[in-house]
């Protein structure tokens, strides 16, 4: 008689096999749309082999993972479509874990359209949805959710540092760290459960529970260090928010145009020309920057400009870095005024106060860089005097002329140094958090581990304490997709291109 366990295993295996047979085969253009030299069309699913035979006139499949060149024909009328390079990638050793094939055709739009029509005519094939290939790779255990997110970030990366961070995440750096944490949590949970079941029978070593608490404490500390990253990974992924602020006619719009090297903002001698926020993206030393030009700070007389000043202050409050722009001649005049010591740090403090930031306000001062513009209007001796004066300023400073371009390169270099501090080091051994979702789950896991430690130390019910470890493991499971992944995947894949 067949044991019940084997019968159950056989039933499950049959159900899985039936599910795989019912699973549709999908196809899509994986390379970019438009005219190109080569287009890559991917097919995945149980009917991939049928599709390959149908488009090659019934010829046998090529050797696995070896490129061959064959003619493609329409399965409807036998018309020649193209001469293409083909790859046959049988599962499970494929990206999706299923049988796959790739058709590398000529990249003309008409050629691509004809091949896609031919695939749609093969029974059992249907067009893929956005992200469907990656979703299947996830369900096959080829990727976890953090790797899927890394792949999405890699597709969206616009700068070198973004690419480096994304490729590390796609390669599993976060996955390995979170898997280690989950395994450690399950080991601690197993010891706690053993104490609950066998502790009274003295089958467990006396110091085993103390070692478990110590291991949990180390794990919680590791999670805390992971969280204390200053949002550097998230900032690198989404872009560093840099706000240009200062008085009217200080040259903020000219600076924006100089940094992005195009006429992005209107420049005028009339004060108050800029009345709304103007954003421009910039790549500085491989770091992504969202640069925001703002209205000049003053007591505006009309409602529209007052709203612009309000928005300028809000942008500065939300910024990761503020470029405080001032006119060099006006700063020289300010330096010679009466009253308190006229040092650069006092000047910056006054500028931040005008923005509603810093000492005496509810908002802490952001990282700042002082930019003294219009140095072409002062003498060389005065430029030297300003340079000496700037040494007391918090953060980096720059003496520039947006009119002549003097000092702009040095400002970009200083900006790159600041961005390096604000963003994660993509080459660092420890991976960085890249999403708020990660932060919430890690914080939740740490909280549950701390509660486990506190309850054990207080001599509480060990069963209730062990539940905290179970909840912590669930938080990490939700983070990696071991638990409740579908809603997360729907959000991620909504931004994926079709064919990935």
mmCIF file of C-alpha atoms in Angstrom, residues 167-326:
data_model
loop_
_atom_site.group_PDB
_atom_site.id
_atom_site.type_symbol
_atom_site.label_atom_id
_atom_site.label_comp_id
_atom_site.label_asym_id
_atom_site.label_seq_id
_atom_site.Cartn_x
_atom_site.Cartn_y
_atom_site.Cartn_z
ATOM 1 C CA UNK A 167 22.744 46.203 -10.302
ATOM 2 C CA UNK A 168 23.970 45.200 -6.822
ATOM 3 C CA UNK A 169 20.397 44.926 -5.608
ATOM 4 C CA UNK A 170 19.342 42.989 -8.717
ATOM 5 C CA UNK A 171 22.268 40.620 -8.100
ATOM 6 C CA UNK A 172 20.894 39.816 -4.640
ATOM 7 C CA UNK A 173 22.890 41.909 -2.134
ATOM 8 C CA UNK A 174 19.778 42.857 -0.154
ATOM 9 C CA UNK A 175 18.305 39.398 -0.610
ATOM 10 C CA UNK A 176 21.327 37.732 0.981
ATOM 11 C CA UNK A 177 21.315 40.071 3.972
ATOM 12 C CA UNK A 178 17.589 39.665 4.620
ATOM 13 C CA UNK A 179 17.805 35.900 4.108
ATOM 14 C CA UNK A 180 20.520 35.738 6.766
ATOM 15 C CA UNK A 181 18.337 37.731 9.127
ATOM 16 C CA UNK A 182 15.327 35.506 8.520
ATOM 17 C CA UNK A 183 17.387 32.363 9.033
ATOM 18 C CA UNK A 184 18.750 33.785 12.307
ATOM 19 C CA UNK A 185 15.226 34.649 13.454
ATOM 20 C CA UNK A 186 14.009 31.137 12.698
ATOM 21 C CA UNK A 187 16.932 29.647 14.643
ATOM 22 C CA UNK A 188 16.063 31.819 17.648
ATOM 23 C CA UNK A 189 12.412 30.851 17.273
ATOM 24 C CA UNK A 190 13.304 27.157 17.098
ATOM 25 C CA UNK A 191 15.240 27.407 20.376
ATOM 26 C CA UNK A 192 12.380 29.264 22.051
ATOM 27 C CA UNK A 193 9.865 26.685 20.829
ATOM 28 C CA UNK A 194 12.126 23.897 22.093
ATOM 29 C CA UNK A 195 12.187 25.521 25.534
ATOM 30 C CA UNK A 196 8.396 25.747 25.482
ATOM 31 C CA UNK A 197 8.027 22.065 24.551
ATOM 32 C CA UNK A 198 10.926 20.429 26.390
ATOM 33 C CA UNK A 199 12.284 22.926 28.904
ATOM 34 C CA UNK A 200 10.724 21.210 31.921
ATOM 35 C CA UNK A 201 12.233 17.870 30.873
ATOM 36 C CA UNK A 202 15.725 19.418 31.035
ATOM 37 C CA UNK A 203 16.537 18.266 27.515
ATOM 38 C CA UNK A 204 17.780 21.737 26.567
ATOM 39 C CA UNK A 205 21.106 23.151 27.732
ATOM 40 C CA UNK A 206 20.689 25.797 30.427
ATOM 41 C CA UNK A 207 22.614 28.521 28.588
ATOM 42 C CA UNK A 208 20.858 27.937 25.238
ATOM 43 C CA UNK A 209 18.171 30.532 25.974
ATOM 44 C CA UNK A 210 20.747 33.112 27.067
ATOM 45 C CA UNK A 211 22.630 32.535 23.823
ATOM 46 C CA UNK A 212 19.372 32.956 21.896
ATOM 47 C CA UNK A 213 18.649 36.295 23.587
ATOM 48 C CA UNK A 214 22.224 37.432 22.870
ATOM 49 C CA UNK A 215 21.842 36.425 19.218
ATOM 50 C CA UNK A 216 18.532 38.302 19.015
ATOM 51 C CA UNK A 217 20.174 41.372 20.532
ATOM 52 C CA UNK A 218 22.972 41.288 17.928
ATOM 53 C CA UNK A 219 20.376 40.894 15.200
ATOM 54 C CA UNK A 220 18.381 43.885 16.455
ATOM 55 C CA UNK A 221 21.566 45.981 16.554
ATOM 56 C CA UNK A 222 22.345 44.930 12.990
ATOM 57 C CA UNK A 223 18.873 46.037 11.897
ATOM 58 C CA UNK A 224 19.277 49.357 13.718
ATOM 59 C CA UNK A 225 22.568 50.039 11.915
ATOM 60 C CA UNK A 226 20.893 49.186 8.618
ATOM 61 C CA UNK A 227 18.139 51.711 9.343
ATOM 62 C CA UNK A 228 20.549 54.474 10.432
ATOM 63 C CA UNK A 229 21.690 55.263 6.892
ATOM 64 C CA UNK A 230 20.276 58.764 6.605
ATOM 65 C CA UNK A 231 18.081 57.680 3.645
ATOM 66 C CA UNK A 232 21.174 57.605 1.446
ATOM 67 C CA UNK A 233 20.042 54.667 -0.679
ATOM 68 C CA UNK A 234 16.552 56.081 -1.170
ATOM 69 C CA UNK A 235 18.034 59.466 -2.060
ATOM 70 C CA UNK A 236 20.330 57.905 -4.671
ATOM 71 C CA UNK A 237 17.430 55.992 -6.179
ATOM 72 C CA UNK A 238 14.974 58.896 -6.431
ATOM 73 C CA UNK A 239 17.358 61.834 -6.872
ATOM 74 C CA UNK A 240 18.868 64.418 -4.527
ATOM 75 C CA UNK A 241 16.596 67.441 -4.040
ATOM 76 C CA UNK A 242 18.713 70.597 -4.443
ATOM 77 C CA UNK A 243 17.012 73.988 -4.022
ATOM 78 C CA UNK A 244 18.523 77.250 -5.267
ATOM 79 C CA UNK A 245 17.480 80.061 -2.918
ATOM 80 C CA UNK A 246 18.372 83.672 -2.302
ATOM 81 C CA UNK A 247 17.322 87.267 -2.773
ATOM 82 C CA UNK A 248 15.774 88.576 -6.018
ATOM 83 C CA UNK A 249 18.269 89.146 -8.849
ATOM 84 C CA UNK A 250 21.018 87.227 -7.068
ATOM 85 C CA UNK A 251 21.411 85.103 -10.190
ATOM 86 C CA UNK A 252 19.500 81.954 -9.174
ATOM 87 C CA UNK A 253 17.957 81.370 -12.607
ATOM 88 C CA UNK A 254 21.267 82.128 -14.316
ATOM 89 C CA UNK A 255 22.927 79.568 -12.046
ATOM 90 C CA UNK A 256 20.296 76.976 -12.925
ATOM 91 C CA UNK A 257 20.878 77.600 -16.632
ATOM 92 C CA UNK A 258 24.637 77.409 -16.149
ATOM 93 C CA UNK A 259 24.454 74.100 -14.311
ATOM 94 C CA UNK A 260 22.078 72.381 -16.747
ATOM 95 C CA UNK A 261 23.796 74.101 -19.725
ATOM 96 C CA UNK A 262 20.585 75.214 -21.406
ATOM 97 C CA UNK A 263 18.048 78.032 -21.153
ATOM 98 C CA UNK A 264 15.739 76.267 -18.699
ATOM 99 C CA UNK A 265 14.707 79.417 -16.804
ATOM 100 C CA UNK A 266 13.845 82.949 -17.933
ATOM 101 C CA UNK A 267 16.527 85.423 -16.910
ATOM 102 C CA UNK A 268 15.649 89.108 -16.503
ATOM 103 C CA UNK A 269 16.955 92.173 -14.709
ATOM 104 C CA UNK A 270 13.435 92.750 -13.369
ATOM 105 C CA UNK A 271 13.240 91.512 -9.736
ATOM 106 C CA UNK A 272 10.626 88.841 -9.101
ATOM 107 C CA UNK A 273 10.715 87.274 -12.591
ATOM 108 C CA UNK A 274 10.685 83.751 -11.142
ATOM 109 C CA UNK A 275 7.452 83.257 -9.215
ATOM 110 C CA UNK A 276 7.012 79.495 -9.211
ATOM 111 C CA UNK A 277 9.198 76.443 -8.688
ATOM 112 C CA UNK A 278 11.115 75.318 -11.762
ATOM 113 C CA UNK A 279 12.679 71.850 -11.723
ATOM 114 C CA UNK A 280 15.479 70.521 -13.894
ATOM 115 C CA UNK A 281 17.312 67.190 -13.673
ATOM 116 C CA UNK A 282 21.077 66.958 -13.662
ATOM 117 C CA UNK A 283 23.762 64.279 -13.488
ATOM 118 C CA UNK A 284 26.606 65.393 -11.222
ATOM 119 C CA UNK A 285 29.495 62.935 -10.838
ATOM 120 C CA UNK A 286 27.072 60.088 -11.499
ATOM 121 C CA UNK A 287 24.574 61.228 -8.861
ATOM 122 C CA UNK A 288 21.011 62.182 -9.852
ATOM 123 C CA UNK A 289 19.990 65.728 -8.930
ATOM 124 C CA UNK A 290 16.599 67.431 -9.086
ATOM 125 C CA UNK A 291 17.540 71.116 -9.184
ATOM 126 C CA UNK A 292 14.809 73.615 -8.225
ATOM 127 C CA UNK A 293 14.867 77.324 -9.029
ATOM 128 C CA UNK A 294 12.758 79.447 -6.683
ATOM 129 C CA UNK A 295 11.315 82.921 -6.270
ATOM 130 C CA UNK A 296 13.556 85.576 -4.706
ATOM 131 C CA UNK A 297 13.105 86.012 -0.954
ATOM 132 C CA UNK A 298 11.619 89.385 -0.083
ATOM 133 C CA UNK A 299 8.473 91.005 1.320
ATOM 134 C CA UNK A 300 6.430 90.760 -1.854
ATOM 135 C CA UNK A 301 3.739 93.307 -2.643
ATOM 136 C CA UNK A 302 1.373 91.149 -4.696
ATOM 137 C CA UNK A 303 -0.352 87.866 -3.916
ATOM 138 C CA UNK A 304 1.246 85.873 -6.744
ATOM 139 C CA UNK A 305 4.797 86.697 -5.708
ATOM 140 C CA UNK A 306 3.946 86.069 -2.030
ATOM 141 C CA UNK A 307 2.794 82.591 -3.009
ATOM 142 C CA UNK A 308 6.059 82.107 -4.909
ATOM 143 C CA UNK A 309 8.070 83.068 -1.814
ATOM 144 C CA UNK A 310 5.985 80.658 0.284
ATOM 145 C CA UNK A 311 6.714 77.854 -2.174
ATOM 146 C CA UNK A 312 10.417 78.755 -2.182
ATOM 147 C CA UNK A 313 10.548 78.343 1.584
ATOM 148 C CA UNK A 314 8.696 75.023 1.351
ATOM 149 C CA UNK A 315 11.108 73.758 -1.298
ATOM 150 C CA UNK A 316 14.117 74.713 0.831
ATOM 151 C CA UNK A 317 12.612 73.004 3.882
ATOM 152 C CA UNK A 318 12.127 69.763 1.926
ATOM 153 C CA UNK A 319 15.512 69.900 0.152
ATOM 154 C CA UNK A 320 18.482 67.649 0.826
ATOM 155 C CA UNK A 321 20.836 70.491 -0.108
ATOM 156 C CA UNK A 322 20.293 74.254 -0.438
ATOM 157 C CA UNK A 323 22.451 76.442 -2.658
ATOM 158 C CA UNK A 324 22.318 79.893 -1.038
ATOM 159 C CA UNK A 325 22.995 82.400 -3.821
ATOM 160 C CA UNK A 326 24.060 85.967 -3.026
#
